[in-house]
Coordinates of C-alpha atoms in Angstrom, one line a residue:
M5 CA -41.8 66.0 -14.4
T6 CA -41.9 64.3 -11.0
A7 CA -40.6 61.0 -12.6
N8 CA -37.7 62.9 -14.1
L9 CA -36.8 64.4 -10.8
D10 CA -36.9 61.0 -9.0
T11 CA -34.7 59.5 -11.7
T12 CA -32.1 62.1 -11.5
A13 CA -32.1 62.1 -7.7
S14 CA -31.7 58.4 -7.2
P15 CA -27.9 58.2 -8.2
N16 CA -27.2 61.2 -5.9
A17 CA -29.1 59.5 -3.1
E18 CA -27.1 56.3 -3.6
A19 CA -23.8 58.2 -3.7
A20 CA -24.7 60.1 -0.6
A21 CA -25.8 57.0 1.3
P22 CA -23.6 56.4 4.4
V23 CA -21.3 53.4 4.3
D24 CA -21.6 51.0 7.2
P25 CA -18.3 51.0 9.1
A26 CA -19.0 47.3 10.1
E27 CA -19.2 46.4 6.4
L28 CA -16.0 48.2 5.7
R29 CA -14.2 46.4 8.5
K30 CA -15.6 43.1 7.3
A31 CA -14.4 43.6 3.7
R32 CA -11.0 44.7 5.0
R33 CA -10.7 41.7 7.2
E34 CA -11.7 39.4 4.3
R35 CA -9.0 40.9 2.1
I36 CA -6.4 40.5 4.8
D37 CA -7.4 36.9 5.3
R38 CA -7.2 36.1 1.6
T39 CA -3.7 37.6 1.4
A40 CA -2.5 36.0 4.6
R41 CA -3.7 32.5 3.5
W42 CA -0.9 32.3 0.9
L43 CA 1.5 35.0 2.2
L44 CA 2.1 33.6 5.7
P45 CA 3.2 30.1 4.6
V46 CA 5.5 31.7 2.1
V47 CA 7.0 33.9 4.8
V48 CA 7.5 31.0 7.1
M49 CA 9.1 28.9 4.4
V50 CA 11.5 31.7 3.4
A51 CA 12.4 32.4 7.0
T52 CA 13.1 28.7 7.6
I53 CA 15.3 28.4 4.6
A54 CA 17.2 31.5 5.5
L55 CA 17.7 30.3 9.1
W56 CA 18.8 26.9 7.8
Q57 CA 21.4 28.6 5.5
W58 CA 22.6 30.9 8.2
Y59 CA 23.1 28.0 10.7
V60 CA 25.1 25.9 8.2
V61 CA 27.3 28.9 7.3
A62 CA 27.7 30.3 10.8
F63 CA 28.6 27.0 12.5
K64 CA 30.5 25.6 9.5
V65 CA 28.5 22.4 9.4
P66 CA 30.0 19.9 7.0
H67 CA 27.8 19.2 4.0
Y68 CA 27.9 15.4 4.7
I69 CA 26.1 16.1 8.0
L70 CA 23.7 18.9 7.1
P71 CA 23.9 20.5 3.6
G72 CA 22.7 24.0 3.1
P73 CA 19.7 24.8 0.9
D74 CA 22.1 26.0 -1.9
R75 CA 23.9 22.6 -2.0
V76 CA 20.5 20.8 -2.0
V77 CA 19.4 22.9 -5.1
Q78 CA 22.7 22.2 -6.7
A79 CA 22.3 18.5 -6.1
L80 CA 18.8 18.6 -7.5
I81 CA 20.0 20.2 -10.7
A82 CA 23.1 18.1 -11.1
D83 CA 21.3 14.7 -10.4
W84 CA 18.1 15.6 -12.1
S85 CA 18.7 13.0 -14.9
M86 CA 18.9 10.4 -12.2
L87 CA 16.2 11.6 -9.9
W88 CA 13.5 12.3 -12.5
P89 CA 13.1 8.7 -13.7
A90 CA 13.0 7.5 -10.1
L91 CA 10.3 10.2 -9.3
L92 CA 8.2 8.9 -12.2
I93 CA 8.4 5.3 -10.9
T94 CA 7.3 6.5 -7.4
I95 CA 4.5 8.5 -8.9
A96 CA 3.3 5.6 -11.0
I97 CA 3.3 3.2 -8.0
T98 CA 1.5 5.8 -5.9
L99 CA -1.2 6.7 -8.5
G100 CA -1.7 3.0 -9.4
A101 CA -2.2 2.0 -5.8
L102 CA -4.6 4.9 -5.3
I103 CA -6.7 4.0 -8.3
I104 CA -6.9 0.3 -7.3
A105 CA -7.7 1.3 -3.7
T106 CA -10.4 3.7 -4.9
I107 CA -12.1 1.1 -7.1
G108 CA -11.8 -1.7 -4.6
G109 CA -12.8 0.5 -1.6
V110 CA -15.8 2.0 -3.2
G111 CA -17.0 -1.3 -4.7
L112 CA -16.6 -3.1 -1.4
A113 CA -18.3 -0.3 0.5
V114 CA -21.3 -0.5 -1.9
L115 CA -21.4 -4.2 -1.3
F116 CA -21.3 -3.6 2.5
A117 CA -24.2 -1.1 2.1
Q118 CA -26.3 -3.7 0.3
S119 CA -25.8 -6.5 2.7
K120 CA -25.1 -6.2 6.5
W121 CA -24.1 -9.9 6.5
V122 CA -21.3 -9.2 4.0
E123 CA -20.1 -6.1 6.1
M124 CA -20.1 -8.1 9.3
S125 CA -18.2 -10.9 7.6
F126 CA -15.4 -9.0 5.9
F127 CA -15.0 -5.6 7.6
P128 CA -13.0 -7.0 10.6
Y129 CA -10.4 -8.3 8.2
A130 CA -10.1 -4.9 6.6
V131 CA -9.5 -3.5 10.0
I132 CA -6.8 -6.1 10.7
L133 CA -5.2 -5.3 7.4
Q134 CA -5.1 -1.6 8.3
V135 CA -3.7 -1.9 11.8
T136 CA -0.9 -4.3 10.8
P137 CA 2.1 -2.1 9.9
V138 CA 2.9 -2.4 6.2
I139 CA 6.6 -2.6 7.0
V140 CA 5.9 -6.0 8.7
I141 CA 3.8 -7.3 5.8
A142 CA 6.1 -6.1 3.0
P143 CA 8.9 -8.7 3.4
L144 CA 6.3 -11.5 3.1
I145 CA 4.8 -9.8 0.0
F146 CA 8.1 -9.6 -1.8
I147 CA 8.8 -13.3 -0.9
Y148 CA 5.5 -14.6 -2.4
V149 CA 5.0 -12.1 -5.2
P150 CA 7.6 -12.6 -7.9
S151 CA 7.1 -9.2 -9.6
K152 CA 8.7 -6.2 -7.8
I153 CA 6.3 -3.7 -9.3
A154 CA 3.3 -5.8 -8.2
G155 CA 4.7 -6.1 -4.7
L156 CA 5.2 -2.3 -4.5
L157 CA 1.6 -1.8 -5.7
I158 CA 0.2 -4.3 -3.1
C159 CA 2.1 -2.6 -0.3
A160 CA 0.9 0.9 -1.3
W161 CA -2.6 -0.4 -1.9
I162 CA -2.8 -1.9 1.6
V163 CA -2.1 1.5 3.2
A164 CA -4.5 3.5 1.0
F165 CA -7.4 1.0 0.9
F166 CA -8.9 1.3 4.4
P167 CA -9.6 5.1 4.5
I168 CA -11.6 4.9 1.3
L169 CA -13.5 1.8 2.4
S170 CA -14.2 3.1 5.9
N171 CA -15.2 6.6 4.9
T172 CA -17.4 5.5 2.0
T173 CA -19.1 2.9 4.1
L174 CA -19.8 5.5 6.8
G175 CA -21.2 7.9 4.1
L176 CA -23.5 5.3 2.6
N177 CA -24.8 4.5 6.1
S178 CA -25.3 8.2 6.9
A179 CA -28.0 8.9 4.4
D180 CA -31.0 10.5 6.0
H181 CA -33.4 7.9 7.3
N182 CA -36.4 10.0 6.6
L183 CA -35.4 10.2 3.0
R184 CA -34.8 6.5 2.9
N185 CA -38.2 5.9 4.2
L186 CA -39.6 8.3 1.6
F187 CA -37.9 6.4 -1.2
Q188 CA -39.3 3.2 0.2
L189 CA -42.7 4.7 0.5
Y190 CA -42.7 5.6 -3.2
G191 CA -41.5 2.1 -4.2
A192 CA -37.9 2.9 -5.2
T193 CA -35.7 -0.1 -5.8
R194 CA -32.5 -0.7 -3.8
W195 CA -30.5 0.4 -6.9
Q196 CA -32.5 3.6 -7.2
T197 CA -32.1 4.4 -3.5
L198 CA -28.3 3.7 -3.8
R199 CA -27.9 5.9 -7.0
Y200 CA -30.1 8.9 -6.1
L201 CA -29.7 9.0 -2.3
R202 CA -27.0 7.0 -0.7
L203 CA -24.2 7.6 -3.2
P204 CA -24.6 11.4 -3.2
A205 CA -24.8 11.4 0.6
A206 CA -21.5 9.4 0.7
L207 CA -19.7 11.6 -1.7
P208 CA -18.2 14.1 0.9
Y209 CA -17.1 11.2 3.1
F210 CA -15.5 9.4 0.1
L211 CA -13.6 12.6 -0.9
G212 CA -12.4 13.0 2.6
G213 CA -11.1 9.4 2.6
L214 CA -9.6 10.0 -0.9
K215 CA -7.5 12.9 0.4
I216 CA -6.2 10.8 3.2
A217 CA -5.5 7.8 1.0
G218 CA -3.6 10.0 -1.5
G219 CA -0.9 10.8 1.0
L220 CA -0.9 7.3 2.5
S221 CA -0.4 5.7 -0.9
L222 CA 2.7 7.8 -1.4
I223 CA 3.9 6.7 2.1
G224 CA 3.2 3.1 1.3
A225 CA 5.1 3.3 -2.0
I226 CA 8.1 4.8 -0.3
V227 CA 8.1 2.2 2.6
A228 CA 7.7 -0.6 0.1
E229 CA 10.7 0.7 -1.9
F230 CA 12.7 0.8 1.3
V231 CA 11.9 -2.8 2.1
A232 CA 12.5 -4.0 -1.5
G233 CA 15.9 -2.2 -1.5
T234 CA 16.7 -3.2 -5.0
G235 CA 18.1 -0.9 -7.7
G236 CA 18.0 -0.9 -11.4
L237 CA 15.6 0.7 -13.9
G238 CA 12.6 0.1 -11.7
S239 CA 13.9 1.8 -8.6
G240 CA 12.1 4.8 -7.2
L241 CA 13.1 7.7 -5.0
A242 CA 13.4 5.6 -1.9
F243 CA 16.2 3.6 -3.3
K244 CA 17.9 6.8 -4.4
I245 CA 17.7 7.9 -0.7
L246 CA 19.2 4.6 0.4
E247 CA 22.0 4.8 -2.2
A248 CA 22.8 8.4 -1.3
S249 CA 23.0 7.5 2.4
Y250 CA 25.4 4.6 1.7
R251 CA 27.6 7.0 -0.2
L252 CA 27.2 9.9 2.3
N253 CA 25.8 12.0 -0.5
I254 CA 23.5 13.9 1.8
P255 CA 22.7 16.7 -0.6
R256 CA 21.2 14.2 -3.1
M257 CA 19.3 12.6 -0.2
F258 CA 17.8 15.9 0.7
A259 CA 17.0 16.6 -3.0
A260 CA 15.1 13.2 -3.2
I261 CA 13.2 14.0 0.0
L262 CA 12.3 17.4 -1.4
L263 CA 10.8 15.8 -4.5
I264 CA 8.8 13.3 -2.3
S265 CA 7.4 16.2 -0.2
V266 CA 6.5 18.2 -3.3
T267 CA 4.8 15.2 -4.8
G268 CA 2.7 14.7 -1.7
I269 CA 1.7 18.4 -1.6
I270 CA 0.7 18.2 -5.3
I271 CA -1.4 15.1 -4.7
F272 CA -3.2 16.6 -1.7
A273 CA -3.8 19.9 -3.4
S274 CA -5.2 18.2 -6.5
L275 CA -7.6 16.0 -4.5
S276 CA -8.6 19.1 -2.5
V277 CA -9.4 21.0 -5.7
L278 CA -11.4 17.9 -7.0
S279 CA -13.3 17.8 -3.7
H280 CA -14.1 21.5 -4.0
L281 CA -15.3 21.3 -7.6
L282 CA -17.6 18.3 -6.8
L283 CA -19.1 19.8 -3.7
R284 CA -19.1 23.6 -4.1
H285 CA -22.6 23.9 -5.5
W286 CA -24.5 21.8 -3.0
H287 CA -22.6 20.7 0.1
E288 CA -22.3 22.8 3.3
S289 CA -18.6 22.2 3.6
A290 CA -17.8 23.8 0.3
I291 CA -20.5 26.5 -0.1
K292 CA -19.3 30.0 0.6
R293 CA -21.8 32.0 2.6
D294 CA -21.8 35.6 3.9
S295 CA -21.5 35.6 7.6

């Protein structure tokens, strides 16, 4: 009888339990933050486009100086058959350079982690390669490399290589020394220490460098295309921008720039999602905790 009374009374007790006002405020603030995270950038973008269109119409700015957003969209649609193949070329150069930079950067960073002598011998040259502007090196590359595509890949690779090498090397050297001593105490080999301790410790650093290198590889590809300055079937968006500027087709130029910007955003967003998926279950930077 007593058990039945307790059982029937518990839901009423839970329903009648007072709600903490602080918890309500916290939940409301979290909902507002989630909404504002995507709503505010959209509002700013819409306001910027509206202001841009108003300025062009109100001051009657010629379209060959500053086209309105409507003309840019019209150019994007009208010239899509021309811009789309160029976009694919630019994306192929960007992703190819990023893949080569990832393989080379991680491989060399592992070699650096295994031998301090190798790191001291070659890391300064990687720094020299990074601090030298690619626009200075690119003309020499296109002189000595007969293939245009290979020259573009090399230029984009030079820009994307160092962030991956530097961040991965830092991550491999940042493994906890106490854990490294523990591995050594239990007789782990250098390969086992690298595989089970140093590589997992370096993963967040590598992913941070990868996000930086993703944008830089696109920048390197565009700069290399500007330096190459040759058209044809293998020309990317940078040449389309140059061609449009020569012909004073400014709406097409803005359309090509828009495609480059969208491509960079997609690359960064994709690498951010990859980083979150790889780190969300164990690393402090990606684990969501109740504050």
